[in-house]
Coordinates of C-alpha atoms in Angstrom, one line a residue:
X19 CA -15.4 22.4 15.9
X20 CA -15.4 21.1 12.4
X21 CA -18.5 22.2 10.5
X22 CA -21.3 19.6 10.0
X23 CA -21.1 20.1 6.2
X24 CA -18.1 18.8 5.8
X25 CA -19.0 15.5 7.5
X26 CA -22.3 15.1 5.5
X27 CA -20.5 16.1 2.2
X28 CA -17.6 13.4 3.2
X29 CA -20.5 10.8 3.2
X30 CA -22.5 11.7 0.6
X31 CA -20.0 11.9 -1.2
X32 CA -18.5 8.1 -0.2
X33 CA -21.8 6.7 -0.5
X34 CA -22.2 7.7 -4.0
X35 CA -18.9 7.1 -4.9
X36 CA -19.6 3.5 -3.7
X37 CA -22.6 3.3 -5.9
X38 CA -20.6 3.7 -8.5
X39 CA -18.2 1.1 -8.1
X40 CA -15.4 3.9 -7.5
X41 CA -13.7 3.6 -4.0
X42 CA -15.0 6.4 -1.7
X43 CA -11.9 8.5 -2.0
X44 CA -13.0 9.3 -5.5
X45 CA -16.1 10.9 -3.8
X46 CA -14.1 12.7 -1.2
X47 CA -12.5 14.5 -3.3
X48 CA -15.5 15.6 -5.2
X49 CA -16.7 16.5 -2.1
X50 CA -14.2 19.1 -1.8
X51 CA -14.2 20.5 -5.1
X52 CA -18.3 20.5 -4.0
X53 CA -18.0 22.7 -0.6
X54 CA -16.0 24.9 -2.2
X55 CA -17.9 25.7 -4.8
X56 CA -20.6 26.5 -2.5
X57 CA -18.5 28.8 -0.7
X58 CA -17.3 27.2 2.2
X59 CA -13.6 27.4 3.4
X60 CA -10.9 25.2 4.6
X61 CA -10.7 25.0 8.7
X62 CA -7.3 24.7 10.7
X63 CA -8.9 21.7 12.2
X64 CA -9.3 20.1 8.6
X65 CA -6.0 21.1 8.0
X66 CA -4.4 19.8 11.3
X67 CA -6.5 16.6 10.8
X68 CA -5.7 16.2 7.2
X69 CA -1.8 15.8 8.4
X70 CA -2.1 13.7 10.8
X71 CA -3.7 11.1 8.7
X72 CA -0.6 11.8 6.7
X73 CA 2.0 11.4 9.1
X74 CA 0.2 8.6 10.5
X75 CA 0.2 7.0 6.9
X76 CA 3.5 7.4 6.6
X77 CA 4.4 5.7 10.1
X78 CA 2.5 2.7 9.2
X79 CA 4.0 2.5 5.8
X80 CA 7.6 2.3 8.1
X81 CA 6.1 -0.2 10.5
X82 CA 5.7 -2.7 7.5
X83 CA 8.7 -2.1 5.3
X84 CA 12.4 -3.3 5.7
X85 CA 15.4 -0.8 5.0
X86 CA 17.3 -3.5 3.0
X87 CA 14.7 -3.7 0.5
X88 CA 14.6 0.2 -0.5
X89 CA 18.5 0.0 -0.8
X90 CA 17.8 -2.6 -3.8
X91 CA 19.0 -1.6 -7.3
X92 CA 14.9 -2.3 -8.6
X93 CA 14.1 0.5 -6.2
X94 CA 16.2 3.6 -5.7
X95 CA 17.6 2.9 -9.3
X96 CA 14.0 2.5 -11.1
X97 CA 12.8 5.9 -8.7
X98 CA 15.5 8.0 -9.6
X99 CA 16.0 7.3 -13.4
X100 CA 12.0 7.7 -13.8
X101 CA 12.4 10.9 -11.6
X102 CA 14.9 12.0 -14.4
X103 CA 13.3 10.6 -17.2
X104 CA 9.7 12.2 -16.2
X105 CA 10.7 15.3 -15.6
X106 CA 12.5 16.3 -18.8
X107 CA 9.4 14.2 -20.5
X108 CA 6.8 16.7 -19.3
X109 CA 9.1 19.6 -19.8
X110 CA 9.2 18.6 -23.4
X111 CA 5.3 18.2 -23.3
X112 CA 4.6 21.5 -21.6
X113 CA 7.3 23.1 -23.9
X114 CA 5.0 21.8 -26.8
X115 CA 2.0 23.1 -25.2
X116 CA 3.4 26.2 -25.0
X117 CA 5.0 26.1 -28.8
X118 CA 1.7 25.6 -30.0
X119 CA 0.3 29.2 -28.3
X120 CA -1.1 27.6 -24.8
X121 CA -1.9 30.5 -23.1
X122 CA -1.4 29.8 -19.5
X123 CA 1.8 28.8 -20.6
X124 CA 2.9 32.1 -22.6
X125 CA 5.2 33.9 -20.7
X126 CA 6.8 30.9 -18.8
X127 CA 10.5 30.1 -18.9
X128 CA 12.1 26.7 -19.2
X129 CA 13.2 26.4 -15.6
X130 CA 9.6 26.9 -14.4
X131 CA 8.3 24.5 -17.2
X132 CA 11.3 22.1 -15.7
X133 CA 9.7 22.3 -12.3
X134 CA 6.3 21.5 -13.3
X135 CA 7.7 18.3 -15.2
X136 CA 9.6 17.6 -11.7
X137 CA 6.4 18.3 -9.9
X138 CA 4.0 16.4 -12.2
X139 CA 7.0 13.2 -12.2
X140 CA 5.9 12.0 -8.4
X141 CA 2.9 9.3 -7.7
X142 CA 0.4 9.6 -4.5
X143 CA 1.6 8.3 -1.2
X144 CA -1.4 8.4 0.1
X145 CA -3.6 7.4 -3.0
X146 CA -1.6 4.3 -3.2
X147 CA -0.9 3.0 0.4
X148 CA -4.8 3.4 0.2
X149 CA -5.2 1.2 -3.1
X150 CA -2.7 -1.4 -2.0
X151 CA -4.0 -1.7 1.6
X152 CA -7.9 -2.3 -0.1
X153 CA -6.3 -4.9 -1.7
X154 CA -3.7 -6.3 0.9
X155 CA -1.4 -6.0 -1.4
X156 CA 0.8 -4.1 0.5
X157 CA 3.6 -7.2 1.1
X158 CA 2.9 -8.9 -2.5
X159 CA 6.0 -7.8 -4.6
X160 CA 4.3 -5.6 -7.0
X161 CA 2.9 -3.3 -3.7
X162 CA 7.0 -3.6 -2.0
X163 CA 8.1 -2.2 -5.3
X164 CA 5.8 0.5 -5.2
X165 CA 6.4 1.4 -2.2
X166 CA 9.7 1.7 -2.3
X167 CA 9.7 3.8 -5.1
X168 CA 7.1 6.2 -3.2
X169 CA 9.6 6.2 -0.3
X170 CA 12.6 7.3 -2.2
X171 CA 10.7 10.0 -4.0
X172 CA 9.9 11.2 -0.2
X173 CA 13.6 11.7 0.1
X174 CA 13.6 13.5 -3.3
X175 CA 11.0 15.5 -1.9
X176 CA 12.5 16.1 1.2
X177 CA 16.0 17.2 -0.7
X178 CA 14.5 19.6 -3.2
X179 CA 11.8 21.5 -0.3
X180 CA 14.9 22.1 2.0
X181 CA 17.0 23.5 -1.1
X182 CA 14.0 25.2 -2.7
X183 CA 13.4 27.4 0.2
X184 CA 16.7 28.1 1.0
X185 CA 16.4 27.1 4.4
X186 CA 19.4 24.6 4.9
X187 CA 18.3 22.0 7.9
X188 CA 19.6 22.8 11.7
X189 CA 23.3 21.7 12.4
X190 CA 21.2 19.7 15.2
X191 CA 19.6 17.5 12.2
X192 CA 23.1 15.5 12.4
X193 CA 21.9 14.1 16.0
X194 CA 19.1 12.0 14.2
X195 CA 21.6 9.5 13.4
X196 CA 21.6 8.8 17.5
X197 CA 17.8 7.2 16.8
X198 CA 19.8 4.0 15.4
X199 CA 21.1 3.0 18.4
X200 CA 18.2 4.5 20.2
X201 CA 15.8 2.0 18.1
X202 CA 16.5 -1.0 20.7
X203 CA 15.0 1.0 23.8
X204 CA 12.3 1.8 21.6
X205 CA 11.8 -1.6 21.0
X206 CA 11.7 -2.9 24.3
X207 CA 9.4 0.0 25.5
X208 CA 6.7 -1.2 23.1
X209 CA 7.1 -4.6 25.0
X210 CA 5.9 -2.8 27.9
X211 CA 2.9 -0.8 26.8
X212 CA 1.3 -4.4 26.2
X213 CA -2.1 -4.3 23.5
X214 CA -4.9 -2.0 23.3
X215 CA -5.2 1.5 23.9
X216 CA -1.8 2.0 25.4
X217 CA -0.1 0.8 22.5
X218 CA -1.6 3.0 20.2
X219 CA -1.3 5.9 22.7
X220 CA 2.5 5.3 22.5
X221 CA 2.0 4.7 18.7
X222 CA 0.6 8.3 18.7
X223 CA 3.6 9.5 20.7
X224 CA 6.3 8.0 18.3
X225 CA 4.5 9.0 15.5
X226 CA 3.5 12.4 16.1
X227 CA 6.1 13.9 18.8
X228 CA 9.3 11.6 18.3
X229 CA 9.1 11.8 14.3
X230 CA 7.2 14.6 13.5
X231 CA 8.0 16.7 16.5
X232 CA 11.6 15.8 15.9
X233 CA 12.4 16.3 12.6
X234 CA 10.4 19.7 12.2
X235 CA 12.2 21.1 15.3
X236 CA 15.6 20.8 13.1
X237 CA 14.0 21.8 9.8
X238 CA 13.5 18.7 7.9
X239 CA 10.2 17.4 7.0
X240 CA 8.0 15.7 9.8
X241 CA 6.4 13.7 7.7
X242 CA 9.4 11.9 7.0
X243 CA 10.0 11.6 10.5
X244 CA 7.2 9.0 11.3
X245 CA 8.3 6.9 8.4
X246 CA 11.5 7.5 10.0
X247 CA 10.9 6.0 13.4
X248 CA 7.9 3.3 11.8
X249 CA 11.1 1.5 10.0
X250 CA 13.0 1.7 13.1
X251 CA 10.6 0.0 14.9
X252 CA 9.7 -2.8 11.7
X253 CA 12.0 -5.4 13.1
X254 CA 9.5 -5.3 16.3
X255 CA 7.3 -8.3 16.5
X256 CA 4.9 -6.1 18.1
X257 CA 5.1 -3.9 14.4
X258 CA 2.3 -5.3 12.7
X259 CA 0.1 -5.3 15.4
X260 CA 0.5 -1.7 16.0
X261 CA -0.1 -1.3 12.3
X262 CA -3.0 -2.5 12.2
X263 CA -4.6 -1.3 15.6
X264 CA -4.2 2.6 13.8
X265 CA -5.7 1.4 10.9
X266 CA -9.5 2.9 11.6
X267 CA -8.2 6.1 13.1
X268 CA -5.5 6.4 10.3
X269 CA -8.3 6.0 7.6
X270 CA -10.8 8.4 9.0
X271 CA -8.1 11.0 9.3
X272 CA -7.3 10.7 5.8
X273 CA -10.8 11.5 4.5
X274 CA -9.9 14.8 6.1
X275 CA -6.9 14.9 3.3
X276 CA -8.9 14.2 0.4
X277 CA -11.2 17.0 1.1
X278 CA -8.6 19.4 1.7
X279 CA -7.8 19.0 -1.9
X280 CA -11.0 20.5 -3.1
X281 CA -10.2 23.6 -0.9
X282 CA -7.4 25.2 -2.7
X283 CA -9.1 27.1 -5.3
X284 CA -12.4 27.8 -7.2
X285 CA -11.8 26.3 -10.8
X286 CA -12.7 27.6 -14.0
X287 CA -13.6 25.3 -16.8
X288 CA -10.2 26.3 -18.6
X289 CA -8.5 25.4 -16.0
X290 CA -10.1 22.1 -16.0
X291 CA -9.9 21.2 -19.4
X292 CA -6.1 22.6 -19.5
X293 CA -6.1 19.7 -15.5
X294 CA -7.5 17.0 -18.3
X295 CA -4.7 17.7 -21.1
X296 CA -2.6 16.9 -18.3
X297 CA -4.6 13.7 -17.4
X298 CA -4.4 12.5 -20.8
X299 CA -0.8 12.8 -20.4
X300 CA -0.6 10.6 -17.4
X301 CA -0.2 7.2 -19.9
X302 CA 3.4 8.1 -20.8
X303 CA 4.6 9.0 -17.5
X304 CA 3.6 5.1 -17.2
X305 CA 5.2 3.6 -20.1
X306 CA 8.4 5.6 -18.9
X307 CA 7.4 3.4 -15.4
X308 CA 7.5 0.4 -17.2
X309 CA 10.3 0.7 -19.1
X310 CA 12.7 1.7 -16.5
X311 CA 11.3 -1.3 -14.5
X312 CA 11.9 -3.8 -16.8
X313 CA 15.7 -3.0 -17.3
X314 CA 15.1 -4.5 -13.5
X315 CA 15.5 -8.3 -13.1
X316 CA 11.7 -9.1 -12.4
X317 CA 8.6 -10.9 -13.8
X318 CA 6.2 -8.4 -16.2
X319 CA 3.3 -8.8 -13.8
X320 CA 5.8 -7.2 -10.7
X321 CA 6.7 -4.0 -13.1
X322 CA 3.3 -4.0 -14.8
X323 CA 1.2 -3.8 -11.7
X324 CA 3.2 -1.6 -10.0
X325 CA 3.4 1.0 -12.7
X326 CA -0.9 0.9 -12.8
X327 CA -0.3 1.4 -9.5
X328 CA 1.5 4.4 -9.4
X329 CA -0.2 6.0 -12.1
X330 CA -1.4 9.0 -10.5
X331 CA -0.1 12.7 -9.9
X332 CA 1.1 13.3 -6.6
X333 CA -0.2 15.9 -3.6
X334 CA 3.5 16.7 -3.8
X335 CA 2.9 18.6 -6.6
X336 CA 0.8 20.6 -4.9
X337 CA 3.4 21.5 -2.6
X338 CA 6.2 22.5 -5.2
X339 CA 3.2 24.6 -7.2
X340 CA 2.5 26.3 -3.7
X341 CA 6.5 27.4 -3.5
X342 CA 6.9 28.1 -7.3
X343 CA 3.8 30.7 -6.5
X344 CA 5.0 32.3 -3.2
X345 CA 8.3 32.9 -5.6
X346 CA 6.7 34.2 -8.2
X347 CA 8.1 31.7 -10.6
X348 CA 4.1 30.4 -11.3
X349 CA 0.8 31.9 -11.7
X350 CA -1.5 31.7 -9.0
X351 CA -3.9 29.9 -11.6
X352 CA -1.4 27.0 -11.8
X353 CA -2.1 25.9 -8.4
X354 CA -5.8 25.2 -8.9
X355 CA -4.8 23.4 -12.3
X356 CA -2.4 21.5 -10.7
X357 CA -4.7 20.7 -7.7
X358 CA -7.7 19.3 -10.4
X359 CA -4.7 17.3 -12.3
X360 CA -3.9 15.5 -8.7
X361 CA -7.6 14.9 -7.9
X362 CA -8.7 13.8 -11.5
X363 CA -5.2 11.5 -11.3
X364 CA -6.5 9.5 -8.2
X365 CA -10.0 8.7 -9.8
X366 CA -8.5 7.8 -13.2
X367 CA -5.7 5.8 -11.2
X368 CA -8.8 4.5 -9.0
X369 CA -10.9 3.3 -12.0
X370 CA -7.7 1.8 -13.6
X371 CA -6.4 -0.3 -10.4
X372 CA -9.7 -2.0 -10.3
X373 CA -8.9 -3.9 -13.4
X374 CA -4.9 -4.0 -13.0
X375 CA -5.6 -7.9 -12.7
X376 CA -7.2 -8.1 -16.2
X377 CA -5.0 -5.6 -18.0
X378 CA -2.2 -7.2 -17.2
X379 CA -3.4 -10.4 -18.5
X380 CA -4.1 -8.1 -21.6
X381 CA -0.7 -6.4 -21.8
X382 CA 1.3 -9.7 -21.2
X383 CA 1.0 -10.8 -24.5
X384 CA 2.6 -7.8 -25.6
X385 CA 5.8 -7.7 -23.7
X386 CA 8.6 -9.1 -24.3
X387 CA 9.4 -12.6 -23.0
X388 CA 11.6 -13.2 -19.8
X389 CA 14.1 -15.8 -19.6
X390 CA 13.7 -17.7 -16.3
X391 CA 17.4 -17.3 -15.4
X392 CA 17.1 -13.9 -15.6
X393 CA 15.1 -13.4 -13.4
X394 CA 16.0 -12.1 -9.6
X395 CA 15.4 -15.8 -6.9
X396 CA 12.4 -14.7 -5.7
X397 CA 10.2 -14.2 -9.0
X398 CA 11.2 -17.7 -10.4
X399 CA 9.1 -21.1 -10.3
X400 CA 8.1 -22.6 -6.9
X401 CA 8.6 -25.9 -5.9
X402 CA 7.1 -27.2 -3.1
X403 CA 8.8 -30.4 -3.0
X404 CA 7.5 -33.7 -0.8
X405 CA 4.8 -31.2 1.4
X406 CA 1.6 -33.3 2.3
X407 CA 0.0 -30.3 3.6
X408 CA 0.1 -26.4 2.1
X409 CA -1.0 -23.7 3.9
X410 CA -1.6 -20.5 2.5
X411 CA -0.7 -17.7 5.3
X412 CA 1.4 -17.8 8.4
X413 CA -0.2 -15.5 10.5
X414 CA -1.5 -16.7 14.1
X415 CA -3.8 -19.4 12.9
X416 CA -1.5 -20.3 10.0
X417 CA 1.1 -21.3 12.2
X418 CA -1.0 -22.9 14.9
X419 CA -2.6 -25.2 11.9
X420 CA 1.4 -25.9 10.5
X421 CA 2.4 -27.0 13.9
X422 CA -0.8 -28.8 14.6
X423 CA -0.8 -30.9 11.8
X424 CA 3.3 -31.5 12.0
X425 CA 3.6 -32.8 15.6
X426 CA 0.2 -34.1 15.9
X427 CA -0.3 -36.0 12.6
X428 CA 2.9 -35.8 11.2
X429 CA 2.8 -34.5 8.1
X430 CA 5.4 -32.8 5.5
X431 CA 3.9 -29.1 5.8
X432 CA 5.0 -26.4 3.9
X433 CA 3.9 -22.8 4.8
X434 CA 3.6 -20.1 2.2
X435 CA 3.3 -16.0 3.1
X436 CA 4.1 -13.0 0.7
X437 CA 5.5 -10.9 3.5
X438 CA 9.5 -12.0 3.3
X439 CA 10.2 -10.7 7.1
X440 CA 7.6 -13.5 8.4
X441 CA 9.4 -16.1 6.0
X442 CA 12.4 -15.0 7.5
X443 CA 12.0 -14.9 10.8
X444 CA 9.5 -18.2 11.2
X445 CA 12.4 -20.1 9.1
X446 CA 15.1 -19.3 11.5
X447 CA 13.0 -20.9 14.3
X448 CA 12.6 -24.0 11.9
X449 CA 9.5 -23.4 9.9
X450 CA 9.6 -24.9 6.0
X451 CA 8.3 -21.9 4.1
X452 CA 8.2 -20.3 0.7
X453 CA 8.1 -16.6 -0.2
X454 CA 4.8 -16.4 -2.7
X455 CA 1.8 -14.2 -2.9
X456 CA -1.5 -16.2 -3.3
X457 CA -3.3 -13.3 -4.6
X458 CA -0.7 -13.0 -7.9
X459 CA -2.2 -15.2 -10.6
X460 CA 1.2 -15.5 -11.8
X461 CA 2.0 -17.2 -8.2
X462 CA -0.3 -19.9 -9.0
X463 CA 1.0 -20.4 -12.9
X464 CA 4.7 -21.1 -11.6
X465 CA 3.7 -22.9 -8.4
X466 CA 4.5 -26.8 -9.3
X467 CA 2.0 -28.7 -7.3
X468 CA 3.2 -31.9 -6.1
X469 CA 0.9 -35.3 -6.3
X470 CA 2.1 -35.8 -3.0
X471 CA -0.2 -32.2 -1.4
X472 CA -3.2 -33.8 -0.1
X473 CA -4.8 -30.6 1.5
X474 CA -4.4 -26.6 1.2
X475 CA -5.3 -25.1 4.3
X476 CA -6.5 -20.9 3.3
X477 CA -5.4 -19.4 6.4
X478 CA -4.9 -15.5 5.0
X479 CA -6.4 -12.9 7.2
X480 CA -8.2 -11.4 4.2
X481 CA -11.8 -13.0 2.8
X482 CA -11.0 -11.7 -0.6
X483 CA -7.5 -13.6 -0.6
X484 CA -8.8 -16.9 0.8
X485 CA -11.5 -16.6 -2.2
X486 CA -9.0 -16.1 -4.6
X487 CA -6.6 -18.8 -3.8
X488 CA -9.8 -20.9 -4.0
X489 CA -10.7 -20.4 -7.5
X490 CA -7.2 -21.1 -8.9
X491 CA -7.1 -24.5 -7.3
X492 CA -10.2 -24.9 -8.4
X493 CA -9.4 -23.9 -11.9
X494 CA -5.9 -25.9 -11.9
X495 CA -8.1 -29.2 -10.6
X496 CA -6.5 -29.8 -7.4
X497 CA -7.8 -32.8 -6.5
X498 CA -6.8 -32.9 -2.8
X499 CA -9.0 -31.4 0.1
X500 CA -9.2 -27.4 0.6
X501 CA -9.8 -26.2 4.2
X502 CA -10.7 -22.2 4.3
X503 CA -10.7 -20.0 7.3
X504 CA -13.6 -17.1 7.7
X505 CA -14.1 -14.1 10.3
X506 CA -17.9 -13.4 9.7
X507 CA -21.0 -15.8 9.0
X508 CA -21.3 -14.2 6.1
X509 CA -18.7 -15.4 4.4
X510 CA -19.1 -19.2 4.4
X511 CA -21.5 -19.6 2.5
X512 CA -19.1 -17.8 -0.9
X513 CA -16.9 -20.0 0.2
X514 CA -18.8 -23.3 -0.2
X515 CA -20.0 -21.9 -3.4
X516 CA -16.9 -22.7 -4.8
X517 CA -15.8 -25.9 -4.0
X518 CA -14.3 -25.9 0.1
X519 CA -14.4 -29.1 1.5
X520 CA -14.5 -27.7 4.9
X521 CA -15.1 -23.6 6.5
X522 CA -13.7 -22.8 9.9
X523 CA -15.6 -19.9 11.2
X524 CA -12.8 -18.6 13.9
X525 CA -15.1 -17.0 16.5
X526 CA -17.9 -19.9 16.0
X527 CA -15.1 -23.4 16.3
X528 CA -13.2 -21.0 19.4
X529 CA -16.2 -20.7 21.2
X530 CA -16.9 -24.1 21.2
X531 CA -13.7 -25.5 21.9
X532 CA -13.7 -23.2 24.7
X533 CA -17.2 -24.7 26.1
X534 CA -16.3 -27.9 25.6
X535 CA -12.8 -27.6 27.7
X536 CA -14.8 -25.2 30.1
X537 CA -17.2 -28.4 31.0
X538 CA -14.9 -31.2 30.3
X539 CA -12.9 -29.8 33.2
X540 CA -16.0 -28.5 35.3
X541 CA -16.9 -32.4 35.0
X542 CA -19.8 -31.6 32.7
X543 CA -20.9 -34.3 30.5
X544 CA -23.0 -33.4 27.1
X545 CA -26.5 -33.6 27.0
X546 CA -26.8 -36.7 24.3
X547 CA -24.0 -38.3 26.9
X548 CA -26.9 -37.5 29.9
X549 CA -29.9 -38.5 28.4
X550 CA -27.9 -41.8 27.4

């Protein structure tokens, strides 16, 4: 049984972080640091619970990406020459520390300061699935970059823990290439476990047994596993729905990380200010970010937002300090300061990502310019050509709306969705669409908005999108009619504020379409129709 301490500490601590304006992660991780300054200890239940959020992260982060995309130059070129570039950067900042008489740093050799610098070079998983996915941001192109830079420092990880401790993988490891053709059956057995409970039960089962189970039984890193199996299983339309149906569990897990954090030592106050020298660091390992980006063929506010993004130290730091200890390469002492350096990373990183959007308006200015043929297809200008009718987000309703007003009215409708699979896929069955994210600013500065539009349908399953994508029309003075979509009754009325001609309230307009049919066929007349 987990103690009852840890649960009021988790919200107290989420609560105030909230109060704040921080996101409650920030006051997770305080929470930690909190319970173990008053003495309590880490439990294997926290600890078991604390990777399974992991792993689970990890699987949905496969379920949404595609393997094509991490095998682009932007992404296993820009992690691996930052991965190179980073780590002989802090080894020539730790060197300096220890040049000027640091003394945690005294009898240190260069190889160990090299492994700090290679410890310190990776960014937070888990911090930023968890910033992006606040933000549903994890499809615009800034978040794929990200995350596919995350991914291939998993690999790196995965490489350097299996050489590290000297524990080469099981001949047997050479049977996981069998899951490729395997992926198909898997596929197809989704299909069969239908919605609901089931399909997260088998979610569990792929997750946790099939990639975890897997991979660990032949000596390579379970956490890699999931992600493993989650890409195998991205092509599935099923994928997303899956996603998103472990989202609560996933998150509530992962509270169980963040105050695992806390646990790993008791802290002095030199070992905190020597966790904020390294903090103040942090800015160069992201101007080495964004200058190994833009040698890559995309717009500033892709590589600028990504690189606030990933500003952060890694848990995987944590990790290497742990093995540089157990072989006497580190000071115990390093693993609490690196520990503090992680934690104090995420609430900088958290503070920073909440104004990404205005610093990169900021920062523009001061980058150089990009010439348009330069630039890779999909960060150029959008047309939208002779389209009567936009909408803005082809999920369910998006495409019910696109076909409605095709076939019933006959319009020129053109759909638009940041997620390139779903642009794919719904334009080989004969759907006009556009790759674009309405929640980049710079989307709305190169879309080219033809007089013919005469209405923008906001069909994006986030309130915080649709609100967005309002105020640019607005601000851009599109005079046709805007038509917004809304979960909860709470959210019309923010929409009116700002200018929607009409708000469809999902539940509310479903309900009564499905009374009216339910008495149109029952033979039921209305009551005005009665009275008459």
């Amino acid at each position: 049984m987990i103690d009852a301490a840890f649960i009021i500490a988790a919200c107290l601590g989420g609560v105030t972080a909230l109060a704040i304006r921080l996101p409650p992660l920030v006051g997770f991780l305080a929470a930690g640091f909190a319970l173990n300054m008053l003495g309590y200890e880490s439990t294997p239940l926290l600890t078991t619970i604390a990777e399974v959020g992991v792993t689970l992260l990890l699987f949905s982060i496969g379920l949404k990406l595609n393997v094509r995309h991490l095998l682009k130059g932007e992404v296993w070129g820009s992690a691996s020459l930052h991965m190179i570039g980073s780590s002989l950067l802090f080894l020539l900042v730790l060197g300096a520390l220890k040049w000027l008489g640091l003394e945690q740093l005294g009898n240190t050799g260069w190889s160990t300061l090299l492994l700090l610098g290679f410890a310190l070079s990776f960014s937070s998983t888990v911090f930023v699935v968890k910033v992006l996915e606040k933000r549903s941001e994890t499809q615009s192109a800034h978040g794929r970059l990200a995350l596919g830079v995350l991914i291939m420092q998993d690999v790196f990880a995965v490489i350097f823990i299996s050489t590290s401790s000297g524990e080469l993988p099981s001949p047997w490891a050479l049977g996981l290439v069998l899951l490729k053709p395997l992926a198909p059956l898997l596929r197809q057995t989704l299909d069969r476990f239908g919605h609901g409970e089931m399909q997260m039960l088998f979610g569990m089962f792929l997750a946790l047994v099939l990639g975890y189970g897997l991979f660990e039984l032949v000596g390579l890193k379970g956490d890699l596993g999931a992600l493993v199996i989650g890409l195998l299983l991205a092509p599935h339309p099923a994928a997303g729905n899956l996603s998103r149906s472990m989202f609560n569990l996933k998150e509530l897990l992962l509270v169980g990380f963040f105050l695992s954090i806390g646990f790993t030592s008791t802290p002095t106050w030199e070992m905190l200010g020597l966790a904020m020298l390294l903090v103040l660091v942090l800015p160069l390992k992201s101007l080495l970010y964004q200058v190994v980006f833009m040698a890559f063929p995309m717009r500033h506010r892709t590589s600028l937002l990504a690189t606030l993004t990933l500003t952060n130290y890694s848990e995987f730091g944590l990790i290497v300090g742990a093995l540089a200890v157990a072989t006497g390469w580190l000071a115990q002492e390093w693993l609490v300061v690196l520990s503090l350096a992680v934690a104090l990373s995420f609430a900088f990183s958290a503070v920073l990502n909440t104004v990404s959007e205005s610093a990169y308006r900021r920062l523009e200015a001061l980058l150089p310019a990009r010439q348009e043929q330069a630039l890779s297809t999909r960060e150029r200008p959008i047309e939208i050509g002779d389209a009567q009718a936009v909408v803005l987000g082809m999920g369910r309703i998006g495409r019910s709306v696109y076909r409605r007003l095709r076939k019933q009215y006959g319009l020129r409708v053109l759909g638009i969705d940041s997620n390139p699979k779903t642009v794919t896929d719904l334009g080989e069955r004969g759907f006009n669409l556009l790759e674009g994210d309405a929640l980049d600013s710079d989307f709305w500065d190169k879309l080219l908005m033809s007089d013919d539009v005469q209405m923008v349908i906001l069909a994006m399953p986030h309130h915080s999108g649709n609100l967005f994508a309002l105020q640019q029309l607005r601000n851009r003075q599109f005079p046709g009619r805007i038509t917004a979509v809304v979960e909860y009754p709470e959210e019309i009325e923010p929409i009116r504020e700002l200018g929607a001609n009409a708000v469809f309230h999902v539940y509310d307009e479903a309900g009564r379409a499905l009374a009216d049919s339910a008495a149109e066929t029952a033979g039921v007349a209305p009551v005005a129709q009665q009275m008459g």
